CSV table of C-alpha atoms in Angstrom, one decimal:
chain,number,residue,atom,x,y,z
A,1424,UNK,CA,6.1,18.3,5.8
A,1425,UNK,CA,2.5,19.0,4.8
A,1426,UNK,CA,1.1,15.5,4.8
A,1427,UNK,CA,-0.5,15.8,8.3
A,1428,UNK,CA,-2.4,18.9,7.1
A,1429,UNK,CA,-3.3,17.9,3.5
A,1430,UNK,CA,-4.2,14.2,3.9
A,1431,UNK,CA,-7.3,14.9,6.2
A,1432,UNK,CA,-8.7,17.2,3.5
A,1433,UNK,CA,-8.8,14.3,1.0
A,1434,UNK,CA,-10.0,11.7,3.4
A,1435,UNK,CA,-13.8,12.4,3.1
A,1436,UNK,CA,-14.2,12.3,-0.7
A,1437,UNK,CA,-11.9,9.3,-1.0
A,1438,UNK,CA,-13.8,7.5,1.7
A,1439,UNK,CA,-17.1,8.0,-0.2
A,1440,UNK,CA,-15.7,6.5,-3.4
A,1441,UNK,CA,-14.1,3.7,-1.4
A,1442,UNK,CA,-17.5,2.8,0.1
A,1443,UNK,CA,-18.9,2.6,-3.4
A,1444,UNK,CA,-16.0,0.3,-4.6
A,1445,UNK,CA,-16.3,-1.9,-1.5
A,1446,UNK,CA,-20.0,-2.6,-2.4
A,1447,UNK,CA,-18.7,-3.9,-5.7
A,1448,UNK,CA,-16.2,-6.1,-3.8
A,1449,UNK,CA,-13.2,-4.2,-5.2
A,1450,UNK,CA,-10.1,-5.0,-3.1
A,1451,UNK,CA,-7.5,-2.4,-2.0
A,1452,UNK,CA,-4.6,-4.4,-3.4
A,1453,UNK,CA,-6.3,-4.4,-6.8
A,1454,UNK,CA,-6.5,-0.6,-6.7
A,1455,UNK,CA,-2.8,-0.5,-5.7
A,1456,UNK,CA,-1.8,-2.6,-8.7
A,1457,UNK,CA,-4.0,-0.7,-11.2
A,1458,UNK,CA,-2.6,2.6,-9.9
A,1459,UNK,CA,0.9,1.3,-10.3
A,1460,UNK,CA,0.4,0.1,-13.9
A,1461,UNK,CA,-1.1,3.5,-14.8
A,1462,UNK,CA,1.7,5.3,-13.2
A,1463,UNK,CA,4.4,3.3,-15.1
A,1464,UNK,CA,2.9,4.6,-18.3
A,1465,UNK,CA,4.5,7.9,-17.4
A,1466,UNK,CA,7.9,6.4,-18.4
A,1467,UNK,CA,7.3,5.9,-22.1
A,1468,UNK,CA,5.3,9.2,-22.2
A,1469,UNK,CA,8.2,11.1,-20.7
A,1470,UNK,CA,10.7,9.4,-23.0
A,1471,UNK,CA,8.6,10.6,-26.0
A,1472,UNK,CA,8.3,14.1,-24.4
A,1473,UNK,CA,4.6,13.7,-24.0
A,1474,UNK,CA,4.5,15.6,-20.7
A,1475,UNK,CA,0.8,16.2,-20.6
A,1476,UNK,CA,0.2,12.4,-20.9
A,1477,UNK,CA,2.8,11.8,-18.2
A,1478,UNK,CA,1.2,14.3,-15.9
A,1479,UNK,CA,-2.2,12.5,-16.2
A,1480,UNK,CA,-0.5,9.1,-15.5
A,1481,UNK,CA,1.3,10.5,-12.5
A,1482,UNK,CA,-1.9,12.3,-11.2
A,1483,UNK,CA,-3.9,9.1,-11.6
A,1484,UNK,CA,-1.3,7.0,-9.8
A,1485,UNK,CA,-1.3,9.4,-6.8
A,1486,UNK,CA,-5.1,9.4,-6.8
A,1487,UNK,CA,-5.2,5.6,-6.8
A,1488,UNK,CA,-2.6,5.6,-4.0
A,1489,UNK,CA,-4.9,7.6,-1.8
A,1490,UNK,CA,-7.9,5.5,-2.8
A,1491,UNK,CA,-6.3,2.2,-1.9
A,1492,UNK,CA,-5.6,3.5,1.5
A,1493,UNK,CA,-9.2,4.6,2.0
A,1494,UNK,CA,-10.5,1.3,0.8
A,1495,UNK,CA,-8.1,-0.6,3.1
A,1496,UNK,CA,-9.4,1.4,6.1
A,1497,UNK,CA,-12.9,0.1,5.3
A,1498,UNK,CA,-11.9,-3.5,4.5
A,1499,UNK,CA,-9.2,-3.7,7.2
A,1500,UNK,CA,-5.6,-2.6,7.3
A,1501,UNK,CA,-3.3,-5.3,5.9
A,1502,UNK,CA,0.5,-5.6,6.5
A,1503,UNK,CA,0.8,-7.3,3.1
A,1504,UNK,CA,-1.2,-4.5,1.5
A,1505,UNK,CA,0.9,-1.8,3.1
A,1506,UNK,CA,4.1,-3.6,2.0
A,1507,UNK,CA,2.9,-3.8,-1.5
A,1508,UNK,CA,1.8,-0.2,-1.6
A,1509,UNK,CA,5.1,1.3,-0.3
A,1510,UNK,CA,7.3,-0.9,-2.5
A,1511,UNK,CA,5.4,0.0,-5.6
A,1512,UNK,CA,5.5,3.7,-4.6
A,1513,UNK,CA,9.3,3.8,-4.5
A,1514,UNK,CA,9.6,1.9,-7.8
A,1515,UNK,CA,7.2,4.5,-9.3
A,1516,UNK,CA,9.1,7.5,-8.0
A,1517,UNK,CA,12.4,6.1,-9.4
A,1518,UNK,CA,10.6,5.3,-12.7
A,1519,UNK,CA,9.6,8.9,-13.2
A,1520,UNK,CA,13.2,9.9,-12.8
A,1521,UNK,CA,14.1,7.3,-15.4
A,1522,UNK,CA,11.5,8.8,-17.7
A,1523,UNK,CA,13.0,12.3,-17.5
A,1524,UNK,CA,16.5,10.8,-18.0
A,1525,UNK,CA,15.2,9.2,-21.2
A,1526,UNK,CA,13.5,12.4,-22.3
A,1527,UNK,CA,16.8,14.3,-22.5
A,1528,UNK,CA,19.9,12.3,-21.5
A,1529,UNK,CA,22.4,15.2,-21.9
A,1530,UNK,CA,20.4,17.8,-19.9
A,1531,UNK,CA,18.6,15.6,-17.4
A,1532,UNK,CA,20.8,12.5,-17.0
A,1533,UNK,CA,22.9,13.7,-14.1
A,1534,UNK,CA,20.1,15.3,-12.2
A,1535,UNK,CA,17.8,12.4,-12.7
A,1536,UNK,CA,20.5,10.1,-11.3
A,1537,UNK,CA,21.0,12.4,-8.3
A,1538,UNK,CA,17.3,12.4,-7.6
A,1539,UNK,CA,17.2,8.6,-7.8
A,1540,UNK,CA,20.0,8.5,-5.2
A,1541,UNK,CA,18.1,11.0,-3.1
A,1542,UNK,CA,15.0,8.8,-3.2
A,1543,UNK,CA,17.2,5.9,-2.1
A,1544,UNK,CA,18.3,7.8,0.9
A,1545,UNK,CA,14.9,9.0,2.1
A,1546,UNK,CA,13.3,5.7,1.3
A,1547,UNK,CA,16.0,3.6,3.0
A,1548,UNK,CA,15.9,5.6,6.3
A,1549,UNK,CA,12.1,5.5,6.2
A,1550,UNK,CA,11.8,1.7,5.5
A,1551,UNK,CA,14.7,0.6,7.7
A,1552,UNK,CA,13.3,2.5,10.8
A,1553,UNK,CA,9.8,1.1,10.1
A,1554,UNK,CA,11.2,-2.4,10.0
A,1555,UNK,CA,13.2,-2.1,13.2
A,1556,UNK,CA,10.7,0.0,15.2
A,1557,UNK,CA,8.2,-2.8,15.0
A,1558,UNK,CA,10.1,-4.6,17.7
A,1559,UNK,CA,9.3,-1.8,20.2
A,1560,UNK,CA,5.6,-1.2,19.3
A,1561,UNK,CA,6.2,2.6,18.9
A,1562,UNK,CA,3.0,4.7,18.7
A,1563,UNK,CA,2.5,6.8,15.5
A,1564,UNK,CA,-0.2,9.3,16.4
A,1565,UNK,CA,0.2,11.4,13.2
A,1566,UNK,CA,-0.5,8.4,11.0
A,1567,UNK,CA,-2.5,5.8,13.1
A,1568,UNK,CA,-4.2,4.4,10.0
A,1569,UNK,CA,-0.9,3.3,8.4
A,1570,UNK,CA,0.4,-0.2,8.5
A,1571,UNK,CA,4.0,1.1,8.6
A,1572,UNK,CA,5.6,3.6,10.9
A,1573,UNK,CA,5.8,6.9,9.0
A,1574,UNK,CA,8.7,9.2,9.8
A,1575,UNK,CA,8.2,12.8,8.9
A,1576,UNK,CA,10.5,15.2,7.0
A,1577,UNK,CA,10.7,18.0,4.5
A,1578,UNK,CA,10.1,15.7,1.6
A,1579,UNK,CA,7.0,13.5,2.2
A,1580,UNK,CA,4.2,12.4,0.0
A,1581,UNK,CA,2.7,15.9,-0.6
A,1582,UNK,CA,6.0,17.5,-1.6
A,1583,UNK,CA,6.8,14.6,-3.9
A,1584,UNK,CA,3.5,14.9,-5.7
A,1585,UNK,CA,4.1,18.7,-6.0
A,1586,UNK,CA,7.5,18.3,-7.6
A,1587,UNK,CA,6.4,15.5,-9.9
A,1588,UNK,CA,3.7,17.8,-11.2
A,1589,UNK,CA,6.2,20.7,-11.6
A,1590,UNK,CA,8.6,18.4,-13.5
A,1591,UNK,CA,5.8,17.8,-16.1
A,1592,UNK,CA,4.5,21.4,-16.2
A,1593,UNK,CA,8.0,22.9,-16.6
A,1594,UNK,CA,10.2,20.1,-18.1
A,1595,UNK,CA,12.7,22.7,-19.3
A,1596,UNK,CA,13.5,23.5,-15.7
A,1597,UNK,CA,13.9,19.8,-14.6
A,1598,UNK,CA,17.5,20.2,-13.6
A,1599,UNK,CA,16.8,23.1,-11.3
A,1600,UNK,CA,13.7,21.5,-9.8
A,1601,UNK,CA,15.4,18.2,-9.4
A,1602,UNK,CA,18.3,19.9,-7.7
A,1603,UNK,CA,16.0,21.7,-5.2
A,1604,UNK,CA,14.0,18.5,-4.5
A,1605,UNK,CA,17.2,16.5,-4.1
A,1606,UNK,CA,18.3,19.0,-1.4
A,1607,UNK,CA,14.9,18.5,0.4
A,1608,UNK,CA,15.3,14.8,0.2
A,1609,UNK,CA,18.8,14.8,1.7
A,1610,UNK,CA,17.7,17.1,4.5
A,1611,UNK,CA,14.9,14.6,5.2
A,1612,UNK,CA,17.4,11.7,5.0
A,1613,UNK,CA,19.8,13.3,7.4
A,1614,UNK,CA,17.0,14.2,9.9
A,1615,UNK,CA,15.5,10.7,9.7
A,1616,UNK,CA,18.9,9.0,10.1
A,1617,UNK,CA,19.8,11.1,13.1
A,1618,UNK,CA,16.5,11.0,14.9
A,1619,UNK,CA,15.9,7.3,14.0
A,1620,UNK,CA,19.4,6.4,15.4
A,1621,UNK,CA,18.9,8.3,18.6
A,1622,UNK,CA,15.4,6.9,19.1
A,1623,UNK,CA,16.5,3.3,18.6
A,1624,UNK,CA,19.5,3.7,20.9
A,1625,UNK,CA,17.2,5.0,23.6
A,1626,UNK,CA,14.7,2.2,23.1
A,1627,UNK,CA,17.5,-0.4,23.1
A,1628,UNK,CA,18.9,0.9,26.4
A,1629,UNK,CA,15.4,1.0,27.9
A,1630,UNK,CA,14.7,-2.5,26.7
A,1631,UNK,CA,18.0,-3.8,28.1
A,1632,UNK,CA,17.4,-2.1,31.4
A,1633,UNK,CA,13.9,-3.6,31.7
A,1634,UNK,CA,15.4,-7.1,30.9
A,1635,UNK,CA,18.1,-6.6,33.6
A,1636,UNK,CA,15.4,-5.5,36.1
A,1637,UNK,CA,13.3,-8.5,35.3
A,1638,UNK,CA,16.2,-10.9,35.8
A,1639,UNK,CA,17.3,-9.3,39.1
A,1640,UNK,CA,13.7,-9.5,40.3
A,1641,UNK,CA,13.5,-13.2,39.9
């Protein structure tokens, strides 16, 4: 929901650091993998109730996630790099839920499971539409620098980062926070599913109509 407003604010400082890394021949995919490995350290930290350590790991993961994109825009957007980035992002998000489940199974278990399911819904609608929409070369003016088509919603990257931080700052309220974020994710899933379905149906009809017109014109 806030990505289109917040992302431009971080672009300039990330670009400056990316230029420096590019001079040292650091690759965007390397930054992606390093950020992922750092982020996964949040799981054992959360299991041990080391919430400050987990918060640092999560913050660094999100920082590296922005940095690899800035570096990719300098070195050239890569479909393989975009694929690697988004897959590791969703694994990381679910891993954080697992960490809170391990931190307190009795209190957090059900809510962590619900949040994992919510991530599955928002992630599946996002990735499935991106995969199918490639057939129709749909423009994406809000995120022209992305290798995948980005569908908007209430729960995007900025909101996810916010709630991951809140989980660590107020772990005693994880069930409430997870429930609120799950609702946002399901609203996002529903809106993406509905708008994606209607968009693809329209594009299919348009595509079939153009094909019939071309056949009749021969």
